[in-house]
CSV table of C-alpha atoms in Angstrom, one decimal:
chain,number,residue,atom,x,y,z
A,30,UNK,CA,-25.7,62.4,77.4
A,31,UNK,CA,-29.3,62.0,76.3
A,32,UNK,CA,-32.0,62.9,78.8
A,33,UNK,CA,-34.5,60.2,79.5
A,34,UNK,CA,-38.1,61.1,78.9
A,35,UNK,CA,-41.2,59.5,80.4
A,36,UNK,CA,-43.7,58.3,77.7
A,37,UNK,CA,-47.0,60.2,78.1
A,38,UNK,CA,-50.3,60.7,76.3
A,39,UNK,CA,-52.6,63.7,76.4
A,40,UNK,CA,-56.1,63.4,77.8
A,41,UNK,CA,-57.3,64.0,74.2
A,42,UNK,CA,-55.3,61.0,72.9
A,43,UNK,CA,-56.6,58.8,75.7
A,44,UNK,CA,-60.2,60.0,75.1
A,45,UNK,CA,-60.0,59.0,71.4
A,46,UNK,CA,-58.1,55.8,71.8
A,47,UNK,CA,-60.1,52.6,71.2
A,48,UNK,CA,-60.6,50.2,74.1
A,49,UNK,CA,-59.7,46.7,73.0
A,50,UNK,CA,-62.1,43.9,73.8
A,51,UNK,CA,-59.2,41.9,75.3
A,52,UNK,CA,-56.2,43.5,77.0
A,53,UNK,CA,-53.3,41.1,76.4
A,54,UNK,CA,-51.3,42.6,79.3
A,55,UNK,CA,-54.0,41.8,81.8
A,56,UNK,CA,-53.0,39.5,84.7
A,57,UNK,CA,-56.2,39.7,86.8
A,58,UNK,CA,-59.6,40.4,85.3
A,59,UNK,CA,-61.1,43.8,85.1
A,60,UNK,CA,-57.6,45.3,84.8
A,61,UNK,CA,-56.9,44.9,88.5
A,62,UNK,CA,-53.2,44.1,87.6
A,63,UNK,CA,-51.6,44.3,84.2
A,64,UNK,CA,-48.1,43.6,82.9
A,65,UNK,CA,-45.4,46.0,84.1
A,66,UNK,CA,-47.5,46.6,87.2
A,67,UNK,CA,-46.8,45.6,90.8
A,68,UNK,CA,-48.7,44.4,93.8
A,69,UNK,CA,-47.7,44.3,97.5
A,70,UNK,CA,-49.1,42.1,100.2
A,71,UNK,CA,-48.2,43.7,103.6
A,72,UNK,CA,-49.0,42.5,107.0
A,73,UNK,CA,-47.4,41.8,110.4
A,74,UNK,CA,-45.5,38.6,111.0
A,75,UNK,CA,-47.6,35.5,111.5
A,76,UNK,CA,-50.7,36.7,109.9
A,77,UNK,CA,-50.8,34.2,107.1
A,78,UNK,CA,-49.3,36.0,104.1
A,79,UNK,CA,-47.4,32.9,103.0
A,80,UNK,CA,-50.3,30.6,103.4
A,81,UNK,CA,-52.6,33.1,101.5
A,82,UNK,CA,-50.1,33.2,98.7
A,83,UNK,CA,-49.8,29.4,98.5
A,84,UNK,CA,-53.6,29.0,98.3
A,85,UNK,CA,-54.0,31.8,95.8
A,86,UNK,CA,-51.2,30.6,93.6
A,87,UNK,CA,-52.6,27.1,93.7
A,88,UNK,CA,-55.9,28.4,92.3
A,89,UNK,CA,-54.4,31.0,89.9
A,90,UNK,CA,-52.3,28.3,88.2
A,91,UNK,CA,-55.5,26.4,87.6
A,92,UNK,CA,-57.1,29.6,86.2
A,93,UNK,CA,-59.5,29.9,89.1
A,94,UNK,CA,-60.5,32.8,91.3
A,95,UNK,CA,-58.9,33.2,94.7
A,96,UNK,CA,-60.0,35.8,97.3
A,97,UNK,CA,-62.0,37.8,94.7
A,98,UNK,CA,-59.2,38.0,92.2
A,99,UNK,CA,-59.8,36.1,89.0
A,100,UNK,CA,-56.8,35.6,86.7
A,101,UNK,CA,-57.2,36.6,83.1
A,102,UNK,CA,-55.7,33.2,82.2
A,103,UNK,CA,-53.8,30.3,83.9
A,104,UNK,CA,-50.8,31.9,85.6
A,105,UNK,CA,-47.2,30.6,85.9
A,106,UNK,CA,-46.0,31.5,89.4
A,107,UNK,CA,-42.5,31.3,90.8
A,108,UNK,CA,-41.9,31.4,94.5
A,109,UNK,CA,-38.6,32.8,95.8
A,110,UNK,CA,-38.8,31.8,99.5
A,111,UNK,CA,-36.3,32.7,102.1
A,112,UNK,CA,-38.3,32.7,105.3
A,113,UNK,CA,-40.0,29.3,105.5
A,114,UNK,CA,-38.2,26.0,105.4
A,115,UNK,CA,-39.3,22.8,103.5
A,116,UNK,CA,-41.4,21.7,106.5
A,117,UNK,CA,-43.3,25.0,106.6
A,118,UNK,CA,-43.9,24.8,102.9
A,119,UNK,CA,-45.1,21.2,103.1
A,120,UNK,CA,-47.5,22.1,105.9
A,121,UNK,CA,-48.9,25.1,104.0
A,122,UNK,CA,-49.4,23.2,100.7
A,123,UNK,CA,-50.9,20.1,102.3
A,124,UNK,CA,-53.3,22.3,104.4
A,125,UNK,CA,-54.3,24.2,101.3
A,126,UNK,CA,-55.0,21.0,99.4
A,127,UNK,CA,-57.0,19.6,102.2
A,128,UNK,CA,-59.0,22.7,102.5
A,129,UNK,CA,-59.8,22.9,98.8
């Protein structure tokens, strides 16, 4: 069995590596989140996480900034929803559209 190794680079390699003008893996500007990265949104029940994500996603799919996070390009977003029913989702989306 072959042992798995973690790819790594020395500080010297990183120091000499060119910084590209455009990072193609960038999801949010200023390298806040890049491909193969992850982000969690954690809060207590009823604090508005779902509504925040609906509003942010609405803007990010248009390529616009939401809550200080500017997408590097228009994003394609897929919601996998298990907590809210269709009525909840309709209320959130219509509220976001009215507010914007």
